Short mmCIF file of C-alpha atoms in Angstrom, two decimals:
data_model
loop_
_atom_site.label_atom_id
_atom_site.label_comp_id
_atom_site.label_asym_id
_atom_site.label_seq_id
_atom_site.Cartn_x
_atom_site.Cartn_y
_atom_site.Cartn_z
CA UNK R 1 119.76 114.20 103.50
CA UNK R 2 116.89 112.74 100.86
CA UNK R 3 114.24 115.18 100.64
CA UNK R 4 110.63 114.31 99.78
CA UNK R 5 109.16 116.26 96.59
CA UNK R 6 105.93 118.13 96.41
CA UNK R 7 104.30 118.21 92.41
CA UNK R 8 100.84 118.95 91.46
CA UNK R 9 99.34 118.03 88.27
CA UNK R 10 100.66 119.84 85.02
CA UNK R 11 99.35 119.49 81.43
CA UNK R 12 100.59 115.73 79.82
CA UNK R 13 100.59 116.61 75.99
CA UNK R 14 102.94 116.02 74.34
CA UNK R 15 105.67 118.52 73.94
CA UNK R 16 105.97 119.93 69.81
CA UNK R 17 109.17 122.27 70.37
CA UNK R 18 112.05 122.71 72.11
CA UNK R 19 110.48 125.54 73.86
CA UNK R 20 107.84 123.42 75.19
CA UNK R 21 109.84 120.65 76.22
CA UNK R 22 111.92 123.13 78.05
CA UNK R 23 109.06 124.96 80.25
CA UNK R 24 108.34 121.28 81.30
CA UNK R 25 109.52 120.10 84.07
CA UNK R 26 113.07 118.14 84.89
CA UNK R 27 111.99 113.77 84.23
CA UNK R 28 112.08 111.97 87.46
CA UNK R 29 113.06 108.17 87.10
CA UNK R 30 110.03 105.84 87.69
CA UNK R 31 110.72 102.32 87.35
CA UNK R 32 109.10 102.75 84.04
CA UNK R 33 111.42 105.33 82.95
CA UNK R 34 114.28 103.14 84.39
CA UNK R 35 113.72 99.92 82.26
CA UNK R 36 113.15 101.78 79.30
CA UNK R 37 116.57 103.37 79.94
CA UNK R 38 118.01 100.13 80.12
CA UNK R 39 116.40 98.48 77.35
CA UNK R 40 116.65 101.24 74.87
CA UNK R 41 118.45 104.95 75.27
CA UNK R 42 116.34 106.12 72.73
CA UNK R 43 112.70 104.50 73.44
CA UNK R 44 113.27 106.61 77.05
CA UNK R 45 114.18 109.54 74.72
CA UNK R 46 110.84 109.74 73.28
CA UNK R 47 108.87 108.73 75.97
CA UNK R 48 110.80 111.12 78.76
CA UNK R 49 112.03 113.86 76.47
CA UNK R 50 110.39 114.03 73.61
CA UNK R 51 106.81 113.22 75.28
CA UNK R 52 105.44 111.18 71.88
CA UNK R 53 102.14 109.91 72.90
CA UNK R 54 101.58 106.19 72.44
CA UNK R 55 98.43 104.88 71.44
CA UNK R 56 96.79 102.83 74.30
CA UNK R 57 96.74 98.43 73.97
CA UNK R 58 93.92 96.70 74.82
CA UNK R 59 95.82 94.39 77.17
CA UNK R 60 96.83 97.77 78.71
CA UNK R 61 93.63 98.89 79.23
CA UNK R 62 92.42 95.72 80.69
CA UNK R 63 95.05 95.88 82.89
CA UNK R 64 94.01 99.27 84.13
CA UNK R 65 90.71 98.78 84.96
CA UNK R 66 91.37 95.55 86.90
CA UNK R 67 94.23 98.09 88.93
CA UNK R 68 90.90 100.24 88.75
CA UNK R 69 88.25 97.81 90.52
CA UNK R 70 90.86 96.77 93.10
CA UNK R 71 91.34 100.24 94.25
CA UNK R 72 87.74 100.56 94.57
CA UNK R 73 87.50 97.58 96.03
CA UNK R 74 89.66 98.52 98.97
CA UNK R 75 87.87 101.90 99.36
CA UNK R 76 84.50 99.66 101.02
CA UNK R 77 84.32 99.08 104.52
CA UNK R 78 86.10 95.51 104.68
CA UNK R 79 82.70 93.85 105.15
CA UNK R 80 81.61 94.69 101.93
CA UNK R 81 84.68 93.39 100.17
CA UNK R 82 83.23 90.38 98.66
CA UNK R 83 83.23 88.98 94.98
CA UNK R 84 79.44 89.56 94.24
CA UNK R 85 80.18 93.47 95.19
CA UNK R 86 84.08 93.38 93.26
CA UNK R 87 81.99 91.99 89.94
CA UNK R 88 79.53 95.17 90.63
CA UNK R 89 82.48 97.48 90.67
CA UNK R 90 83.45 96.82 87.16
CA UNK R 91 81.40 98.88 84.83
CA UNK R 92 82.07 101.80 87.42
CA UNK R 93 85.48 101.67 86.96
CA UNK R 94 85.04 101.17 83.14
CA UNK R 95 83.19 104.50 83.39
CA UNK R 96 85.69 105.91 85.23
CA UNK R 97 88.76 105.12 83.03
CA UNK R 98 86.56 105.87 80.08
CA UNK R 99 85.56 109.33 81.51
CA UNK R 100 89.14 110.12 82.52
CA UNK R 101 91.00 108.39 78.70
CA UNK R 102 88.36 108.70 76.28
CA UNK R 103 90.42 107.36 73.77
CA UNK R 104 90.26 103.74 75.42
CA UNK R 105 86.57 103.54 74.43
CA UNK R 106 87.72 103.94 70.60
CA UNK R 107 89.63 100.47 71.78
CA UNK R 108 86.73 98.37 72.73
CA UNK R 109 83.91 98.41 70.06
CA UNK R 110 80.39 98.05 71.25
CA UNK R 111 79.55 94.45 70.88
CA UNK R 112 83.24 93.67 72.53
CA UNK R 113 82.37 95.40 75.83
CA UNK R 114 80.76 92.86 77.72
CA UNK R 115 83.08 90.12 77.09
CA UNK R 116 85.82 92.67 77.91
CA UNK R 117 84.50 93.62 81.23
CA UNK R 118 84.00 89.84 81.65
CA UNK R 119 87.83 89.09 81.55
CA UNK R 120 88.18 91.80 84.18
CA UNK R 121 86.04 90.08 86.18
CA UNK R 122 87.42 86.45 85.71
CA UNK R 123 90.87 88.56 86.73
CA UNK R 124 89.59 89.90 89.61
CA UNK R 125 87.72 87.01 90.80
CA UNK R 126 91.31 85.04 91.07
CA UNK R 127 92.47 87.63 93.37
CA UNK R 128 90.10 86.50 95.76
CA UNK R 129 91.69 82.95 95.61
CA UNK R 130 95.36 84.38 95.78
CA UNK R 131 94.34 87.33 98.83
CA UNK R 132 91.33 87.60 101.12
CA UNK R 133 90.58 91.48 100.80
CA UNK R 134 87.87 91.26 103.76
CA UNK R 135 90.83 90.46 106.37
CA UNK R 136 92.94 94.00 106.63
CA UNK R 137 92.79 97.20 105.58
CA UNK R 138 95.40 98.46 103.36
CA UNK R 139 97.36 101.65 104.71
CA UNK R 140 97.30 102.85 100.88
CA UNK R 141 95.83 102.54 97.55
CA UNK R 142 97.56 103.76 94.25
CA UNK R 143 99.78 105.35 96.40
CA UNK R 144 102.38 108.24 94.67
CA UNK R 145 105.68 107.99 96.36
CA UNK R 146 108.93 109.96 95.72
CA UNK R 147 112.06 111.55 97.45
CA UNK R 148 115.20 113.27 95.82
CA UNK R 149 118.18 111.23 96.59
CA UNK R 150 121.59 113.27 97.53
CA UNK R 151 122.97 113.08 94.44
CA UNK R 152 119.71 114.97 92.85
CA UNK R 153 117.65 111.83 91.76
CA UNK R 154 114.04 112.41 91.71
CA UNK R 155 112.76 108.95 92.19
CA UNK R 156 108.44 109.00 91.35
CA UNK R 157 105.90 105.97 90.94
CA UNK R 158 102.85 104.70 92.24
CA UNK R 159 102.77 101.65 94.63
CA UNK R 160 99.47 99.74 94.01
CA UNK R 161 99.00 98.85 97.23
CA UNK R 162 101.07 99.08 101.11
CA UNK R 163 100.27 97.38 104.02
CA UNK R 164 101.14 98.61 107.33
CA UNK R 165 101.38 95.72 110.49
CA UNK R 166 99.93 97.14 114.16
CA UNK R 167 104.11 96.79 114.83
CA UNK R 168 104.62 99.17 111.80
CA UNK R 169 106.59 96.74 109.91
CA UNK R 170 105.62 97.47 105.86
CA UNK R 171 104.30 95.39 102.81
CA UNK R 172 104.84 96.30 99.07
CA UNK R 173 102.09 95.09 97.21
CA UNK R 174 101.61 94.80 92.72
CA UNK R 175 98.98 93.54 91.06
CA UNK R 176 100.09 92.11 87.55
CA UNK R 177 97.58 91.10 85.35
CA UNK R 178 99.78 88.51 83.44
CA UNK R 179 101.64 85.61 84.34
CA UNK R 180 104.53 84.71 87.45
CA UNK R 181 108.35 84.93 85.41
CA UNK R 182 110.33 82.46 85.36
CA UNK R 183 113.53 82.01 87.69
CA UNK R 184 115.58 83.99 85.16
CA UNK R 185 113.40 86.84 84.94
CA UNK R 186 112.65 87.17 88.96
CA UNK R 187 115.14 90.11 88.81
CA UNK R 188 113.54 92.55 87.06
CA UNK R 189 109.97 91.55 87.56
CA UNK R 190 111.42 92.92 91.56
CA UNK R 191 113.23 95.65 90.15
CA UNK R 192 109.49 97.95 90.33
CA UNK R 193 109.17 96.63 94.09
CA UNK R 194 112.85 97.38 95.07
CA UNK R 195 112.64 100.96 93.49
CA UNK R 196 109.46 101.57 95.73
CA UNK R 197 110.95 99.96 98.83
CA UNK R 198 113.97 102.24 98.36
CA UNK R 199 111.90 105.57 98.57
CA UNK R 200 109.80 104.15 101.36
CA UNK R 201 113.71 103.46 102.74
CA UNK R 202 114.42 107.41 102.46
CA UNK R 203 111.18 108.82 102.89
CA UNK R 204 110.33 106.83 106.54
CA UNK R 205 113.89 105.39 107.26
CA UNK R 206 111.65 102.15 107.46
CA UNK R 207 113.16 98.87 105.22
CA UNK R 208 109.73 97.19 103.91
CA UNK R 209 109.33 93.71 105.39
CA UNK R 210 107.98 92.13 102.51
CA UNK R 211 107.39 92.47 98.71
CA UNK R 212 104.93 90.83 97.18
CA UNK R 213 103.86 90.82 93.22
CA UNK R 214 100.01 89.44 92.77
CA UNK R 215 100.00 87.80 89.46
CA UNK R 216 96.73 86.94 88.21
CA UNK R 217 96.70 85.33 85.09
CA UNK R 218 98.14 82.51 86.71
CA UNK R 219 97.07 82.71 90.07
CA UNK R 220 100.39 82.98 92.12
CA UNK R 221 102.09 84.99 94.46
CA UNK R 222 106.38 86.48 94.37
CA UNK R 223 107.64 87.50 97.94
CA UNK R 224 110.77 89.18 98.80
CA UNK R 225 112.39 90.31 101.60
CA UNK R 226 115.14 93.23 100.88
CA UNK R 227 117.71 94.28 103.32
CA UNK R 228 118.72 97.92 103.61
CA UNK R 229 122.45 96.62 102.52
CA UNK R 230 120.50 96.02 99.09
CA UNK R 231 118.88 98.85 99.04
CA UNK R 232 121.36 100.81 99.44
CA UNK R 233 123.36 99.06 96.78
CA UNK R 234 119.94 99.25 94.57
CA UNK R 235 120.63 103.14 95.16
CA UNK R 236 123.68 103.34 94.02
CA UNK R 237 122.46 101.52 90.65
CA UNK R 238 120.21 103.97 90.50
CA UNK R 239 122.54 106.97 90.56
CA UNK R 240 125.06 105.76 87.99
CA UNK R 241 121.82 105.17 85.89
CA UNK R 242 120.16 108.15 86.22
CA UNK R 243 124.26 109.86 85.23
CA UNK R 244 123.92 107.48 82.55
CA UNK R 245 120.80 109.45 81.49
CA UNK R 246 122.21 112.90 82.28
CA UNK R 247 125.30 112.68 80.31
CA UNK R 248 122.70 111.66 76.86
CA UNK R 249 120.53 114.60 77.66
CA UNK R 250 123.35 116.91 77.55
CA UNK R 251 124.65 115.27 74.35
CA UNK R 252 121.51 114.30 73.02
CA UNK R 253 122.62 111.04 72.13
CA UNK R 254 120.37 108.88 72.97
CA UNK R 255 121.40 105.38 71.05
CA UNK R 256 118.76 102.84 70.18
CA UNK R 257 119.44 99.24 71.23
CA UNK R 258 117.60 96.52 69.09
CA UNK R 259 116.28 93.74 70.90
CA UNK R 260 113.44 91.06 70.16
CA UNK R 261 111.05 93.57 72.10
CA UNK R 262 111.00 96.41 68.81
CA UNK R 263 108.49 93.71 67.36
CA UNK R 264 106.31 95.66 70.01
CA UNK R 265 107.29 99.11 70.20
CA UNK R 266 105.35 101.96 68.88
CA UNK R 267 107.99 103.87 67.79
CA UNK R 268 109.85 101.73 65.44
CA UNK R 269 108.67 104.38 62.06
CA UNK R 270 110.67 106.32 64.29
CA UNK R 271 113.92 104.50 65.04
CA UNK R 272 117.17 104.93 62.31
CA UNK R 273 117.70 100.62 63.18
CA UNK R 274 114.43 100.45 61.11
CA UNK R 275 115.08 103.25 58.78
CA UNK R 276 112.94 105.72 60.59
CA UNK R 277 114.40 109.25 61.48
CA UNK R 278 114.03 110.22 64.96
CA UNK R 279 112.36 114.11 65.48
CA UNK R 280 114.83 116.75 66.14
CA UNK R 281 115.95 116.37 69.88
CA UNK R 282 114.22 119.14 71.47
CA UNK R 283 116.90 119.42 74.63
CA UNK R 284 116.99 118.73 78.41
CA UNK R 285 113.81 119.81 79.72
CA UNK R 286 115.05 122.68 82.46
CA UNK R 287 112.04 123.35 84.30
CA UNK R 288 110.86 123.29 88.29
CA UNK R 289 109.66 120.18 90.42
CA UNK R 290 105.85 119.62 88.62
CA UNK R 291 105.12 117.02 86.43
CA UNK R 292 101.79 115.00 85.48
CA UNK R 293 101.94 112.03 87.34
CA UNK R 294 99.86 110.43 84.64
CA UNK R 295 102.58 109.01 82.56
CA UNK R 296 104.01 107.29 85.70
CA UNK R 297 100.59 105.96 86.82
CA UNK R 298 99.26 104.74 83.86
CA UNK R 299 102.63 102.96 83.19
CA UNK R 300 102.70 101.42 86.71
CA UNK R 301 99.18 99.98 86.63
CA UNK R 302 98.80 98.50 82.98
CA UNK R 303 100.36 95.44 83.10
#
């Protein structure tokens, strides 16, 4: 039977030696973790194993403090949930994020601020034309799920936002800050939800009614409605994934796959494809349960 897992924050740094890799704690798969797996064995390796701090985008950073105000947003009495009040909301959260990554400030140069915080506004004004937040009240905000699977999967991420319906039945809700995929690309842009509706699936033995990605850039909504029969399959996916993952950590061969997306990646110096030498692998981390959930939230919220 799935279990849910109990973690408490732990110390985020990157890891230097083997020893330190190996006092932290055993990776969970986040849908983060997941796609990087897929797209490239070694970008995981680094992020996962290896810890290797990335420095932060602006578009990330934008995309956090617009997950930021939201949250906020949905922590006034519904009343009060109105655009004038949302715009008000934005420097506080800048504040926030600032206070809590001071290394985002070095990002976003004086004179830039205001019409930074400006595009976080014009972002979360459209969410008032796509969802009227004065309506319901969400059951959760930023919400940290997880559950070990039967097969010793630790499944962790953070679900933006979930709706519960007075006849219990549950909504998924993501806020993107970019734009709606195209047909082809539906797939994975629902891979996040389906990986959330899945531990809801084992954690409440409830199937989520609906998932829904918010995407404001453009101002449009994706809905889905999974069946457990997919989940279940989605599970199974899962599993021979996360063996997939296992039987590299034992070897430590962790191969990189080049794609048009190393254009973006920070650790291309890094990567042998590029002529970079990859850091000694440190090992499988052996440690307990714990792990920061930082790396899992910031990745969930900044784009």
């Amino acid at each position: 039977m799935c279990s849910p897992v109990s973690t408490h924050p732990a110390d985020n740094a990157p890891a230097s030696t083997p020893d330190a890799v190996a006092r932290r704690s055993r990776p969970a798969l986040s849908p983060s973790r997941a796609m990087d797996f897929k797209q490239c064995p070694l970008k995981y390796r680094f992020r996962a194993i290896d810890r290797i701090a990335e420095p932060p985008s602006r578009h990330a950073v934008r995309g956090t403090l617009v997950h930021a105000v939201l949250e906020d947003l949905y922590g006034l009495p519904s009343a009060d949930r109105l655009p004038e009040r949302a715009d008000r909301l934005v420097p506080i959260a800048w504040a926030r994020v600032r206070a809590e990554r001071p290394e985002v400030a070095e990002l976003i140069a004086d004179e830039q601020l205001e019409p930074f915080l400006d595009e976080v506004r014009a972002l979360v004004q459209r969410y008032y034309r796509l969802e009227d937040p004065t309506r319901f009240d969400p059951e959760s905000r930023e919400a940290k799920v997880e559950v070990e699977l039967d097969d010793g999967v630790l499944l962790r991420g953070f679900v933006d936002r979930i709706d519960a319906a007075p006849s219990g039945a549950l909504r998924v809700v993501d806020y993107k800050t970019g734009r709606a995929p195209g047909p082809t690309q539906e797939t994975r842009a629902l891979f996040q939800l389906k990986f959330y509706a899945l531990v809801l699936l084992r954690t409440r033995g409830v199937v989520p009614a609906q998932l829904r990605l918010v995407y404001l850039a453009d101002e449009q909504i994706l809905t889905y409605a999974p069946d457990e029969e997919e989940l279940l399959r989605f599970e199974r996916t899962l599993g021979a994934l996360w063996a997939a993952i296992l039987d590299a950590g034992r070897t430590g061969e962790f191969q990189p796959t080049t794609s048009w997306l190393c254009s973006y990646c920070d650790y291309k110096p890094l990567c042998p494809e590029f002529g970079g030498t990859p850091p000694p692998y440190p090992g499988w981390p052996t440690g307990g349960a714990d792990e920061s959930p930082d790396e899992t939230l910031s990745d969930a919220v900044s784009d």
